[in-house]
Structures are given as C-alpha cells and as structure tokens.
Coordinates of C-alpha atoms in Angstrom, one line a residue:
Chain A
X9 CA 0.0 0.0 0.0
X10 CA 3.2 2.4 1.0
X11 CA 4.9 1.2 -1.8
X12 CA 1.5 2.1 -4.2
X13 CA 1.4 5.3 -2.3
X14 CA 5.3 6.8 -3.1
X15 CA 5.3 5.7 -7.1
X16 CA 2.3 7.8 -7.7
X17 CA 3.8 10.5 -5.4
X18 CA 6.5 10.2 -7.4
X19 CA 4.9 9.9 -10.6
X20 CA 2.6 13.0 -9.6
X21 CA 5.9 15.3 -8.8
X22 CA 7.3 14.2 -12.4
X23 CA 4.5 15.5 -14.2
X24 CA 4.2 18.5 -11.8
X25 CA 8.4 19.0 -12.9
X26 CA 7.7 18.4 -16.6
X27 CA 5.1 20.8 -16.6
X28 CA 7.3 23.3 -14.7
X29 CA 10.1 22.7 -17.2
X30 CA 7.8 23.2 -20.3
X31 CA 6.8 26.3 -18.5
X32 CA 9.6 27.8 -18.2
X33 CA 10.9 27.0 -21.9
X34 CA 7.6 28.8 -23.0
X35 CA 8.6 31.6 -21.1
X36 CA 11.9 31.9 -22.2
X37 CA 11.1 31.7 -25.9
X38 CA 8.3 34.3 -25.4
X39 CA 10.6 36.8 -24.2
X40 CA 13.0 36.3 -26.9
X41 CA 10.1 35.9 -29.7
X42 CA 7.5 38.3 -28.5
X43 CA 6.9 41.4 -30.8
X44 CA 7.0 44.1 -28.4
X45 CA 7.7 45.0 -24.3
X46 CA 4.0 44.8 -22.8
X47 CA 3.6 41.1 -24.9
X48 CA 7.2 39.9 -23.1
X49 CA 5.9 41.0 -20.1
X50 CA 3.5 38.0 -20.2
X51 CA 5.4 35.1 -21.6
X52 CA 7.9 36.5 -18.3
X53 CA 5.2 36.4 -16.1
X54 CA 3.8 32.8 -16.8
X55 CA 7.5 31.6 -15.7
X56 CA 6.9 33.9 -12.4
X57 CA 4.0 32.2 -11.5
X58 CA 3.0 28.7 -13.2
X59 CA 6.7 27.8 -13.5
X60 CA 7.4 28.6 -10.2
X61 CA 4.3 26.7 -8.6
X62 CA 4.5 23.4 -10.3
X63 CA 8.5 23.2 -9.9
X64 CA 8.6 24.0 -6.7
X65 CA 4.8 22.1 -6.0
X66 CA 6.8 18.8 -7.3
X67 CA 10.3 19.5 -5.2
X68 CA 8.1 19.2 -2.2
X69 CA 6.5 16.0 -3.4
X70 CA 10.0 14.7 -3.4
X71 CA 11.6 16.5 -0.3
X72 CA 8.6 14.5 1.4
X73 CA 7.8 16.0 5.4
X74 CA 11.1 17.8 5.9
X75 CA 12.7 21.0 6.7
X76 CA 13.4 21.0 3.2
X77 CA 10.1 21.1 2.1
X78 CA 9.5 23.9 4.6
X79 CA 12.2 25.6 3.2
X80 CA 11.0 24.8 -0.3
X81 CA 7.7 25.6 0.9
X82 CA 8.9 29.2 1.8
X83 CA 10.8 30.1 -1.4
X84 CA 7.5 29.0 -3.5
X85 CA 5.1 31.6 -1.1
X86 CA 7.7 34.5 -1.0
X87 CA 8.3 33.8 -5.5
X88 CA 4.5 34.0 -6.2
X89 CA 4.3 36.7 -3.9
X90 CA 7.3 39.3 -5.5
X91 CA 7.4 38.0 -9.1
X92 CA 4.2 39.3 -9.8
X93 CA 4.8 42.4 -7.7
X94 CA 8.1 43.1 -9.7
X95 CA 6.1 42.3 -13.0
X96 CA 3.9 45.0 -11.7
X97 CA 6.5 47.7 -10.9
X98 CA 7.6 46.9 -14.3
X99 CA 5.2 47.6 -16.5
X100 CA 4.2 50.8 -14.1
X101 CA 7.8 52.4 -14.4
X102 CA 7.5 51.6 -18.3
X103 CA 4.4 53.3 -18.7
X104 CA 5.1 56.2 -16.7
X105 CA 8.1 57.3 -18.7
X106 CA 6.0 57.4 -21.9
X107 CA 6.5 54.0 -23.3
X108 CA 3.7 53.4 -25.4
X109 CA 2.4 49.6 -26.5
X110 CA 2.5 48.5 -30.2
X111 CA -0.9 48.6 -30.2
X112 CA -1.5 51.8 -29.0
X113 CA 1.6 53.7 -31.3
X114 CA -0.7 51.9 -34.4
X115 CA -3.9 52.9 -33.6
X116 CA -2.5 56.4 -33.6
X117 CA -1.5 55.8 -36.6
X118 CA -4.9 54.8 -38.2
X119 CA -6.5 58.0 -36.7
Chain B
X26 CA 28.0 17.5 -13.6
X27 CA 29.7 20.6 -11.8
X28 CA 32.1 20.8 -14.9
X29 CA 28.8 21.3 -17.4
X30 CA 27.3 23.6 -15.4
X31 CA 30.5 25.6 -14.7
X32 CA 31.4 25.8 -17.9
X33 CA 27.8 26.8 -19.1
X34 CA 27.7 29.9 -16.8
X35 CA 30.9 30.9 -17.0
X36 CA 30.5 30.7 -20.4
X37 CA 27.4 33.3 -20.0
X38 CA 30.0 35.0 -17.6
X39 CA 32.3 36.0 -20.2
X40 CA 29.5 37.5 -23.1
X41 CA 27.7 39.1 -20.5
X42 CA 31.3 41.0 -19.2
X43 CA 31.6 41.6 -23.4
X44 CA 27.9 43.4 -23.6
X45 CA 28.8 45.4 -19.9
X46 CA 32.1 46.6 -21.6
X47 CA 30.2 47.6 -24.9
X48 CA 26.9 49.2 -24.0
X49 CA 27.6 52.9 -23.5
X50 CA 24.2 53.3 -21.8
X51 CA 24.9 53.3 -18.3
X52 CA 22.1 51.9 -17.1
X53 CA 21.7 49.1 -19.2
X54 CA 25.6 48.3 -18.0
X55 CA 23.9 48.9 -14.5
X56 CA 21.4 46.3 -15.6
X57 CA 24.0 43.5 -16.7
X58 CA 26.0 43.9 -13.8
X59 CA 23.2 42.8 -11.9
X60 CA 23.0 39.6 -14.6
X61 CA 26.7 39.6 -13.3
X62 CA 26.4 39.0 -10.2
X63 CA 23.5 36.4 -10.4
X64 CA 25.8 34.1 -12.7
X65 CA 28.5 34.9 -10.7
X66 CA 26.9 33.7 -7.2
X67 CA 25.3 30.8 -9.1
X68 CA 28.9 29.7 -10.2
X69 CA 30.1 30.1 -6.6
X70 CA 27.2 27.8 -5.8
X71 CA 27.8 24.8 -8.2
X72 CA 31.8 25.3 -7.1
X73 CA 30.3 24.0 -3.2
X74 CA 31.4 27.6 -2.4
X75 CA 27.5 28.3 -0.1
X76 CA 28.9 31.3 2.2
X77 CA 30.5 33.0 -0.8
X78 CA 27.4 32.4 -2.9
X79 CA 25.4 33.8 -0.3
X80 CA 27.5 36.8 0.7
X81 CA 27.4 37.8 -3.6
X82 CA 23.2 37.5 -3.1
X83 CA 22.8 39.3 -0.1
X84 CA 25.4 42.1 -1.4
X85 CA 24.8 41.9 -5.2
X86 CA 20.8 41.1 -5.4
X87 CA 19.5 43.8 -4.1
X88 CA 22.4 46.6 -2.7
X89 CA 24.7 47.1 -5.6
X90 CA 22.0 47.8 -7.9
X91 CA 20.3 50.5 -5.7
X92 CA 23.5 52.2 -5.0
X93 CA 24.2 51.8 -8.4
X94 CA 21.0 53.7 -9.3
X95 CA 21.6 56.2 -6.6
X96 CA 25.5 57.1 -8.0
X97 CA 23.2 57.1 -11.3
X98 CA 21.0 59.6 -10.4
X99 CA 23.7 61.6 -9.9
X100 CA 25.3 61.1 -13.1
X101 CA 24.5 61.2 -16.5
X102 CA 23.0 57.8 -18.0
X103 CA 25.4 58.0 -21.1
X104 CA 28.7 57.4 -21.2
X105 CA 31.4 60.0 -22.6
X106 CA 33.1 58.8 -25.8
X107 CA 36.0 58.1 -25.2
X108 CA 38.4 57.4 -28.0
X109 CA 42.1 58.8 -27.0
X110 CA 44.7 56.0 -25.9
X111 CA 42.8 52.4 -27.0
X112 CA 45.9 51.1 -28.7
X113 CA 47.8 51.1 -25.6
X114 CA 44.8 49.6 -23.6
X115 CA 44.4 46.9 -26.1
X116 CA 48.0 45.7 -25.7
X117 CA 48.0 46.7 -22.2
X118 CA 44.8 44.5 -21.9
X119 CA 46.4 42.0 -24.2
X120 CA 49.7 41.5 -22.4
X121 CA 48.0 40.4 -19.1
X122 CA 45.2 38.4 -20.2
X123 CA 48.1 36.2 -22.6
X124 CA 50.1 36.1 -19.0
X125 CA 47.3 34.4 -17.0
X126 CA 45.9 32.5 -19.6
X127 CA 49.8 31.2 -19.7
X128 CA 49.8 31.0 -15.9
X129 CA 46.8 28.7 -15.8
X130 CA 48.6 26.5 -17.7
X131 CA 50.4 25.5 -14.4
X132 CA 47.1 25.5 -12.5
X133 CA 46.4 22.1 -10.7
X134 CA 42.9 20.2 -12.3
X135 CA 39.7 21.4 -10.2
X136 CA 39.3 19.8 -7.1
X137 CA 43.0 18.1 -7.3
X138 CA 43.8 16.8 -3.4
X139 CA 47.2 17.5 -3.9
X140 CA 47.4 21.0 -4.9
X141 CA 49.0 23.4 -3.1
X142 CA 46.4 24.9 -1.4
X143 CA 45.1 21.6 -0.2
X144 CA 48.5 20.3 1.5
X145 CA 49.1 23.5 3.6
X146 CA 46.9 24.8 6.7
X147 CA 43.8 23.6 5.3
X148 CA 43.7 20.1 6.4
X149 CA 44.7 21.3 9.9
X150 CA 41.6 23.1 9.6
X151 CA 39.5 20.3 7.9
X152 CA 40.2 17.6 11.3
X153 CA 40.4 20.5 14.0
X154 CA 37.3 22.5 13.2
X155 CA 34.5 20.3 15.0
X156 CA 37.0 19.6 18.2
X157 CA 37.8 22.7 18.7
X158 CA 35.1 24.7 17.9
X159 CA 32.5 22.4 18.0
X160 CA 30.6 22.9 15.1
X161 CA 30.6 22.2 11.1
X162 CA 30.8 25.0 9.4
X163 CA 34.9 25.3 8.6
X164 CA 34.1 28.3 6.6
X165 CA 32.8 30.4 10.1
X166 CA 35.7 28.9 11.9
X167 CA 38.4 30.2 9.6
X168 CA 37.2 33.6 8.9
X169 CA 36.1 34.4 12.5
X170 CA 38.8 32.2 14.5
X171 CA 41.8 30.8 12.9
X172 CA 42.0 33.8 10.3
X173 CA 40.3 36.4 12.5
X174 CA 43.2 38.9 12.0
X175 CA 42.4 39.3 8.3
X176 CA 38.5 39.4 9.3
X177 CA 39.4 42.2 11.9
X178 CA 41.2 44.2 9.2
X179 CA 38.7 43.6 6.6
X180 CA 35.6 45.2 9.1
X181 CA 38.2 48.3 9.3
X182 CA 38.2 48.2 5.5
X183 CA 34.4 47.9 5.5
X184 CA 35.0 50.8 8.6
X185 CA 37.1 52.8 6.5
X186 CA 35.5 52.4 2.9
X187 CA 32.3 54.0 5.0
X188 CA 33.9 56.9 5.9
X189 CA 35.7 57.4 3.2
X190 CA 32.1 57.6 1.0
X191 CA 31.0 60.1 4.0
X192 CA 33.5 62.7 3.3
X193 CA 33.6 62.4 -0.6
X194 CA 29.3 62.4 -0.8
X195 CA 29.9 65.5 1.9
X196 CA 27.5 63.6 4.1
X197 CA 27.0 65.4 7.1
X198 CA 25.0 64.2 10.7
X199 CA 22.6 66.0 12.1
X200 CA 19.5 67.4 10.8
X201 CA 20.5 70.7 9.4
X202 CA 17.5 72.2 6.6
X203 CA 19.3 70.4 4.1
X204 CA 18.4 67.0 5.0
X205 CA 14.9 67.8 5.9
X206 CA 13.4 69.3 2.5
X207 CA 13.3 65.8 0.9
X208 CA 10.6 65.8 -1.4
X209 CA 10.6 62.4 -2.3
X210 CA 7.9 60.2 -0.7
X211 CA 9.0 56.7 -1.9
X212 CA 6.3 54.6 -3.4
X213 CA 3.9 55.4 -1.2
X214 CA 1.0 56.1 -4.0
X215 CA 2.1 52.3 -5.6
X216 CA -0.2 50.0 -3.5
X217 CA 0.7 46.8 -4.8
X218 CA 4.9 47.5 -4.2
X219 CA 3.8 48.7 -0.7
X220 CA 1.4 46.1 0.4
X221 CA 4.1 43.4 -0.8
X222 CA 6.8 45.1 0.3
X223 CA 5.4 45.7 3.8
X224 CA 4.8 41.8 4.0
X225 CA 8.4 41.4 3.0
X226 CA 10.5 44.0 5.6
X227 CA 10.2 41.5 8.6
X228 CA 10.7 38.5 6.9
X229 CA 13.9 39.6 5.4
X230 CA 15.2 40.5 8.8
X231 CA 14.2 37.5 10.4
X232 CA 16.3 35.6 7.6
X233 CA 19.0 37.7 8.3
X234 CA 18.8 37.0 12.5
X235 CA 19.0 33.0 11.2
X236 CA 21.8 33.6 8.4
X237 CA 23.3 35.9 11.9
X238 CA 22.9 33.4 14.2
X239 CA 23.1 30.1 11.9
X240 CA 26.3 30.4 10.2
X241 CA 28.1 28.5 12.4
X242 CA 25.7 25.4 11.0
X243 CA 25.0 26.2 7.5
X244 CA 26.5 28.9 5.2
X245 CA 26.3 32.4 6.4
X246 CA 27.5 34.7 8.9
X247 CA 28.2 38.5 10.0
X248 CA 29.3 40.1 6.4
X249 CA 25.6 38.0 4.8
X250 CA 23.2 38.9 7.4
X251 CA 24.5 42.7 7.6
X252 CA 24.0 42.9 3.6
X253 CA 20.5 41.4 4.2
X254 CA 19.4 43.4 6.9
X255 CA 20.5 46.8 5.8
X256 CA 18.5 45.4 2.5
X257 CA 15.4 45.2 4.6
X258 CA 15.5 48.6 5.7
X259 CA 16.5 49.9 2.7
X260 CA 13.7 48.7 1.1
X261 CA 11.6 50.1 3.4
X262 CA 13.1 53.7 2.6
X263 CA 12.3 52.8 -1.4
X264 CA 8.5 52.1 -0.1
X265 CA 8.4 54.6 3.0
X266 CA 10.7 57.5 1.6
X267 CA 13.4 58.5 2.8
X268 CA 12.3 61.0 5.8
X269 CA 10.7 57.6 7.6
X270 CA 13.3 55.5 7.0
X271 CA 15.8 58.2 8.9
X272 CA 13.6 57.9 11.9
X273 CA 12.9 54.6 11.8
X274 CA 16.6 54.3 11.9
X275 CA 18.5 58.1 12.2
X276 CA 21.9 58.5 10.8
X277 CA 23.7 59.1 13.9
X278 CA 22.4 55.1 14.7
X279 CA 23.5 53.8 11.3
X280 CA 26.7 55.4 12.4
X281 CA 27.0 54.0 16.1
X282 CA 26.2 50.6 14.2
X283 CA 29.1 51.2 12.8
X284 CA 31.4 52.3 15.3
X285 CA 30.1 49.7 17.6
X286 CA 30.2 46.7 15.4
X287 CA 34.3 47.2 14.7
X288 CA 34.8 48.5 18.4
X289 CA 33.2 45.1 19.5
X290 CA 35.0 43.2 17.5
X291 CA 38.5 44.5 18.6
X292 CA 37.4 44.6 22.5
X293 CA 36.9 40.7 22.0
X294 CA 40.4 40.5 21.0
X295 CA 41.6 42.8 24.0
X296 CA 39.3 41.0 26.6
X297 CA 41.0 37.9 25.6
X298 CA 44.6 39.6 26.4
X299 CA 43.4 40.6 30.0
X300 CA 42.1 37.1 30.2
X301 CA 45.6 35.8 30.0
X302 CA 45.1 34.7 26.7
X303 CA 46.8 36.4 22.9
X304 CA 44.8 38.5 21.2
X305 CA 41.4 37.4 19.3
X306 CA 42.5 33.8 21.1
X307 CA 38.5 33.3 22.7
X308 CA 39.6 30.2 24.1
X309 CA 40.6 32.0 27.5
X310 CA 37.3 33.2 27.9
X311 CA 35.5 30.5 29.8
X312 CA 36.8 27.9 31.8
X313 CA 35.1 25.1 28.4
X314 CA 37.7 26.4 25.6
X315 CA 34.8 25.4 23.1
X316 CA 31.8 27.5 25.0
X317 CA 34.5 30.3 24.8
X318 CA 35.0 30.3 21.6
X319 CA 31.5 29.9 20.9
X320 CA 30.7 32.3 22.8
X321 CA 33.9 34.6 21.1
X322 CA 32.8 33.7 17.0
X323 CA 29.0 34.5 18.6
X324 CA 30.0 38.2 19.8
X325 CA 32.6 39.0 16.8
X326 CA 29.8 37.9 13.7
X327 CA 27.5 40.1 15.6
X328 CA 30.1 43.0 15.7
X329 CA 30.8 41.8 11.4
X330 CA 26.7 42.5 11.0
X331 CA 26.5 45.1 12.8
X332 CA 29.4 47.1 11.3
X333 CA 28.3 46.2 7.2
X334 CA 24.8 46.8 8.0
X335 CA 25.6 50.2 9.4
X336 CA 27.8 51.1 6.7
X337 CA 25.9 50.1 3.9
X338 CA 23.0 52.0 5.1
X339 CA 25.0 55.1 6.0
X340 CA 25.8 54.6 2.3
X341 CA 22.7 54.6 0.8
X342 CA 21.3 57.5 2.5
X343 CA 24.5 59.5 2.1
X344 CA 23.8 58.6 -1.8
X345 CA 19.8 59.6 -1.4
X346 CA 20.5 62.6 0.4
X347 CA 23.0 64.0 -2.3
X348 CA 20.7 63.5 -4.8
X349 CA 17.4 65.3 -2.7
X350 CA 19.9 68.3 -2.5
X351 CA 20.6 68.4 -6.3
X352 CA 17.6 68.1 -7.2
X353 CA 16.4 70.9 -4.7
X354 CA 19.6 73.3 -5.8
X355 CA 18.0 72.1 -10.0
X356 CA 14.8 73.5 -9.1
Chain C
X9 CA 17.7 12.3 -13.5
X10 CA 14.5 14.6 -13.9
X11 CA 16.6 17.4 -12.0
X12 CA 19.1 17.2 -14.7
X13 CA 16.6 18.1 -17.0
X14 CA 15.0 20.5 -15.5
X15 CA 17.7 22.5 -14.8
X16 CA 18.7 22.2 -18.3
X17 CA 15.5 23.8 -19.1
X18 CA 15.9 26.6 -16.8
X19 CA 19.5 26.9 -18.0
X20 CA 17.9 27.7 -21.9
X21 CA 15.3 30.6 -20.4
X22 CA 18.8 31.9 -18.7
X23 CA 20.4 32.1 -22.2
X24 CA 17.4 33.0 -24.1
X25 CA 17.0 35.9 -21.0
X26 CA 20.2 37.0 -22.0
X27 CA 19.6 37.1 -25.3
X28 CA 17.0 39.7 -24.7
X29 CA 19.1 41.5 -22.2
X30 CA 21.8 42.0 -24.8
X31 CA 19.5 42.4 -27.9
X32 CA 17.3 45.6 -25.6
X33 CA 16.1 47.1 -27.7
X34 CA 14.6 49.5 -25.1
X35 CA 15.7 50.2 -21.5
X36 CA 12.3 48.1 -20.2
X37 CA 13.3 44.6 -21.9
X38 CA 16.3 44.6 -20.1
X39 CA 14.9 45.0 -16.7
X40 CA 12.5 42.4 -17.4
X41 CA 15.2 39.9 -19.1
X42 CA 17.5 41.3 -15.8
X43 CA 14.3 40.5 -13.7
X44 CA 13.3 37.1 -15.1
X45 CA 17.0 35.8 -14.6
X46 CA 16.9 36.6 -11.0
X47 CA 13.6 34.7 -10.3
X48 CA 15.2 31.7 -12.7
X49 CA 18.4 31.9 -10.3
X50 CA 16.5 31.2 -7.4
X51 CA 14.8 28.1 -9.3
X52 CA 18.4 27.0 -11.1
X53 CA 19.5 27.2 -7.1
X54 CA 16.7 24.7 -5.9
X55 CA 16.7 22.8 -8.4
X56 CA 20.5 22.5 -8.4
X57 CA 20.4 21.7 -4.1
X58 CA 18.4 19.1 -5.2
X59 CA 20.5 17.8 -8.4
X60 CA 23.5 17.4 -5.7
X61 CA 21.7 16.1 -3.0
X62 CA 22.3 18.8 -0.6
X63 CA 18.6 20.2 0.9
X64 CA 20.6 22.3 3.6
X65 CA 21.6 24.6 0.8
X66 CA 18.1 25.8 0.0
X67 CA 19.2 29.2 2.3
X68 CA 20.6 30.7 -1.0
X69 CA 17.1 30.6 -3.3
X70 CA 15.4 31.8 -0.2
X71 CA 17.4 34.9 -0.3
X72 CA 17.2 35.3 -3.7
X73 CA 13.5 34.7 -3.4
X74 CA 13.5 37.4 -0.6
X75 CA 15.9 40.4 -2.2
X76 CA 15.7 39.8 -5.6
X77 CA 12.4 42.2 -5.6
X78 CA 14.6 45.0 -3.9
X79 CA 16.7 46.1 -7.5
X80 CA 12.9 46.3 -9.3
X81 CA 11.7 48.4 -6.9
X82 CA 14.3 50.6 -6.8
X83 CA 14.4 50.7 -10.9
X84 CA 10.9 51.5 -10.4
X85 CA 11.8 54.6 -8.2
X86 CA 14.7 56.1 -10.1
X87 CA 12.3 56.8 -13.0
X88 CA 9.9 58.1 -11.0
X89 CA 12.9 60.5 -9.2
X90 CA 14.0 61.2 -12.6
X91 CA 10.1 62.0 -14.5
X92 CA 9.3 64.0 -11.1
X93 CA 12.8 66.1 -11.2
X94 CA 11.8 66.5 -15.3
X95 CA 8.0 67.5 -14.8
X96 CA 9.3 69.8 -11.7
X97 CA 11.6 71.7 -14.4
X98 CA 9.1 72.1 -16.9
X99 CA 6.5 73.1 -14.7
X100 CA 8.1 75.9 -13.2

C-alpha cells in the first residue's frame, strides 16, 4: 500500500516538474520571440507564477515531510508573492516614462 | 555535472562581461552587472562555495543595484566617448590576459587533493574545526577564528571604505535644513509594491537574524546577514521614503552601528589579552575552551553585521541625500 | 535524472533571458530579461540543491527569493525620481 502510495507521489511530482520545465521553456522563448515590451511582459510572467508553482509544487513532493520542504515551501510563497509584484512595478515604471504599447503607437497611426 | 554547469555559466560570464564593456548606456551596464552577479553567485554555488554564494546574493541582489542607481542619479545615464589612448589599452589589456591564460597552464585540475592549497593549513583546519570549535561549518571557523586577524582588518576596511564615502558624498550628521526638504515620498501612492513590500521587511530581517545566528551550521554569517538586513531597511526607505526610513533608523544610529560593530570586535580581542590569553585567542574566555570560543565567534559575527549593515546604510542614505539636494539646488 | 533536465531547461530561459538582455532594444526589456534571470536563479539554485543532494543549501534561493524584488523596486523609483525632477523643471 506504501509502496502504491510513493510511485504515484513520485509519478505526480514528475508531471508537476515536466510541466514546470515546459513552462519555463515557454517563457523563455516568449521573451525572446514576443513582438514588443507589454507582450514579453506576459510570456515573463507565466514563468513567475506557473513555472514557479508546479517546480517547486513537485520538489516538495519529493523533499517529502522535511525541513526542506518547509524551506522549499517558503521560497514557493515569497516567488509567487514578489514576481508578480516586480512584474507589476515593471510595467508601471515603463508606462510612466511614456513608453507606449505597439498597439497603442498603431492605432494612432490609423486615426 | 559541476564541470557542465560551470562551464555553461561561465560561459554566460564572459558574453555578459563583453555586452557590460560595450553598451555605452549606463544603465543598461547597470542592468548587466546585476546579470553579473546572479551568474556569478550561481557559479560560486555549483563550485560547493554556499557562504561565498550567499554573501554575492545578499550584497549583489539587491544593494549594488540600488546604490548603483543612486551614483546614477547623480550622473548622467550615457557614457562620454572616449576614444584617446585604446591602442595602448588593447596591448595593455592584451599582455596580461596572454600572461594568465599562460599561468593557468600551471594550474592544478579542479578539485585536485594534492594542490598546493590543499596540503598546507587547510587540512589542519578540515580535522580540527569540530574539536575545537564544536561545530561544522569550517568556513565560520576560519574567517572568524583561525584567520580572525584578516576578518578584523577587513571590518576596518568595510569601517574605512564608510567613511571614506562620507567625506567624498559631503555627508554630514545632524538634521541641518538640508536633509529635511526631501521631497521624495518613496512609493507610497504604488499600493501593490507597498502592500508586498510591507509583508516582505520583517521576513527579510528574520532571515537575516537566522543567516546571523546560523552560520556556524549552514553557510552564512556576520558580512551575509549585515548585507541582508540593511537590505530590509533599505527597502523600506524605497517604499516609506526617505524622511521615515531616517527615523525609523537616524543616521547618527546607522553610524554607532558602525562604530560599535568594529569596536566590538576589537574589545573581544583585548578582553582575551586581559584574560591571560593572545589577542582574538576566545579560548581563554571561559573555563570550556569550546563555550569560549562559541561564545567569542558568537559576539565577533555580531560585531561583522553590525558594522556592514551600518555602513551600507549610511551609504545609501549618504547617496539619497545628495541626490534630494541636487535636485532641490536644480529647481 | 529529472533534475538534470529541468535544470537544463531553466538553463535555456537563462540564455534566451540573455539574449533579450543583450539584444534591448529598449531600457524596459532589459529590466525584465534582468528581472526574469533573477527569479530563474532562485529556481536553477533549488533545483541544483536538489541535483546534488544537498537540501541544507536551500538558504541561497530563499534569499534570492526574498531580495531579488529590492533592485525592481528601486528601478521603479529612479524613474519616478527622474520624470518628477523633469515635470518639476518644466512646470516651473
């Protein structure tokens, strides 16, 4: 029953890092591909969040009931808490100083 | 494994080095040295190198950048062509690199036992460390015990290096008009930054108490836990402003910190000469020569934090308080 | 084995990151490559405790995890310094 119990732990925590991994892959060809700032901003952000919270969602899985987890545990809440925040403060400074989305500089355009 | 990942971010190392040297943008050099230091602490890391790793994340994660900003702000963000005198640079340049790269050459392999560096004092350090002191951490036992002379001297650098950034910023105690008509508020009308950011203060000092107080276990120590919690309150002057972050914690403190830290450190060392003892040698401080120099590494990593994290704040707001007054004497 | 690959993974975002970093074009894509890498450290840094079997060296991702927002925020706040100082001169 144990035995039953830690594959599909395991197998669970695989497909929780695989997922993680793909994230962050996404991610990092979003920034690179995306047209223009404002469009990075979310392919960065989905490795902030989703990235984060399955990677670190299957390291616990295999830390099991350990300081470690509670460690991991800790770097997961305090990642998912600033990444966005920083994502924020971002795109704030950005627009402040006049830095328009493609969008917007187009539809300018139009009129 | 370690030689793959080294060789990966070192690799990353040297073209982001290549893009700081190009870009003539300041900031965006700002910006890469940031990049910098992440690789450079992750490197560190894979090398099994956790208290120097940790000491280039507390100091290079979040403290060079802002004081990077603040000498920024009181720059201009481009840089000044500079064209006169590269031919004698590029040999200059050329010469040396050619002369280490040669040197290496000599270099034992990574991680070879019987290098130099292996056979001489370290392996009396490797067997004595947990006798003697009692605990696992070799690193804390070198830098505060067996090499505490050079850890003395470098807080009087750190000491030194603070006042020396004093007088040239013209950073003056007291509250004279100057320092009072800051206009800036911080990012106090940001609610998200704040809210966060208000969560994150007393965390970041509690992590810097256990970095403090755990080093002799895991990696960490006095020089970490003063970079992280003068980061703490630093970031509370970037949400609070500046004005609440001086009475939170007033310069003349920041100073003391300072003073105190360093003066603790050496009275450890004199305490143990009036013990009986030589100087910085704990071991005469107790009757248990391990409690003592427990008890000794204990009060000197405290006097380390206390002296960075006073001077790196003195820093900051010597840096913040400059630029308040230019921008007063502008309008 | 799994960590192998996922810090592989992580180690391609931390080249493509730079990538972006180098290539700019504006200021604002380099803070956000500069941003990204420092929330990937933190995950290369887990993942890497765990790769080498050493849990007790988590303490380095949980500072990065902690600071890392620090250099943002104070990006965020030299602009704001710098449009206030500019509006402040063309107002008066």
């Amino acid at each position: 029953m144990i035995e039953w119990l830690l594959i599909v732990v395991d197998i669970v925590s695989w497909i929780l890092l695989i997922i993680g991994s793909i994230c962050v892959l996404i991610g990092g060809i979003g920034v690179l591909r995306m047209p223009d700032f404002y469009s990075r901003i979310h392919a960065a952000s989905l490795t902030d969040t989703m990235a984060t919270l399955a990677l670190f969602s299957g390291m616990i899985l295999q830390a099991g009931f350990s300081l470690a987890a509670a460690k991991l545990f800790a770097i997961m809440l305090f990642l998912l808490l600033t990444g966005p925040t920083a994502t924020y403060a971002l795109a704030n400074s950005a627009l402040l100083s006049g830095h328009k989305p493609k969008a917007a500089v187009l539809e300018k355009k139009v009129e | 494994m370690t030689i793959v990942f080294a060789i990966f971010l070192l690799t990353m190392l040297v073209i982001t080095a290549v893009a700081i040297v190009q870009s003539s943008n300041l900031f965006v050099s700002v910006m890469l040295t940031s990049i910098f230091s992440l690789l450079m602490s992750t490197n560190f890391f894979v090398l099994d190198a956790a208290d120097v790793a940790l000491t280039e994340a507390a100091v290079g994660a979040g403290i060079t950048t802002v004081i990077f900003l603040s000498a920024l702000a009181l720059t201009a963000t481009q840089e000044k062509p500079n064209r006169s005198g590269r031919g004698i640079a590029l040999i200059v340049v050329g010469l040396t690199a050619s002369l280490i790269i040669y040197a290496t050459f000599d270099k034992p392999r990574l991680g070879d036992p019987d290098a130099p560096v292996h056979q001489h004092v370290a392996p009396y350090y490797l067997d004595n460390t947990m006798e003697q002191m009692g605990f696992p951490n070799v690193v804390t036992a070198v830098l505060s015990s067996y090499r505490g002379y050079d850890t003395l001297g470098e807080v009087f650098v750190v000491f030194a290096a603070c006042i020396g950034v004093l007088f040239i910023l013209d950073a003056r105690t007291g509250t004279g008009p100057k320092y009072v008509t800051r206009k800036m508020t911080g990012l106090r009308h940001h609610l998200i930054p704040q809210v966060v950011g208000r969560i994150l203060v007393p965390f970041i000092v509690l992590f810097g108490l256990y970095v403090q107080f755990h080093g002799e276990y895991g990696p960490g120590g006095g020089f970490q836990a003063g970079a992280i919690i003068a980061t703490a309150f630093i970031l509370y002057s970037l949400l609070e402003g500046e004005q609440a972050a001086l009475r939170a914690v007033p310069r003349s403190a920041q100073l003391g910190l300072v003073i105190c830290g360093a003066l603790m450190f050496g009275m450890v060392g004199v305490l143990c000469m009036i013990m009986g003892g030589e100087f910085l040698d704990y071991s005469v401080l107790m009757e248990n020569p391990v409690t003592a120099r427990q008890i000794g590494i204990i009060v000197i990593e405290a006097g380390v934090g206390m002296a960075v994290c006073g001077a790196m704040l003195s820093i900051f707001h010597a840096f913040a308080a400059r630029s308040a007054e230019d921008t007063d004497e502008a309008v | 084995m799994i960590f192998a690959g996922v810090s592989c993974a992580i180690l391609v975002t931390m080249v493509l990151a730079i990538a972006r970093a180098i290539k700019g074009p504006t200021v604002y894509d380099r803070l956000l490559a500069v941003n990204m890498f420092g929330t990937k450290t933190a995950l290369l840094l887990a993942v890497i405790a765990f790769l080498f079997g050493r849990a007790d060296f988590l303490d380095l991702a949980l500072a990065y995890a902690l600071i890392n927002l620090v250099g943002v925020l104070a990006v965020l706040e030299f602009f704001q310094n710098r449009i206030d100082a500019n509006g402040d001169a063309s107002g008066d």
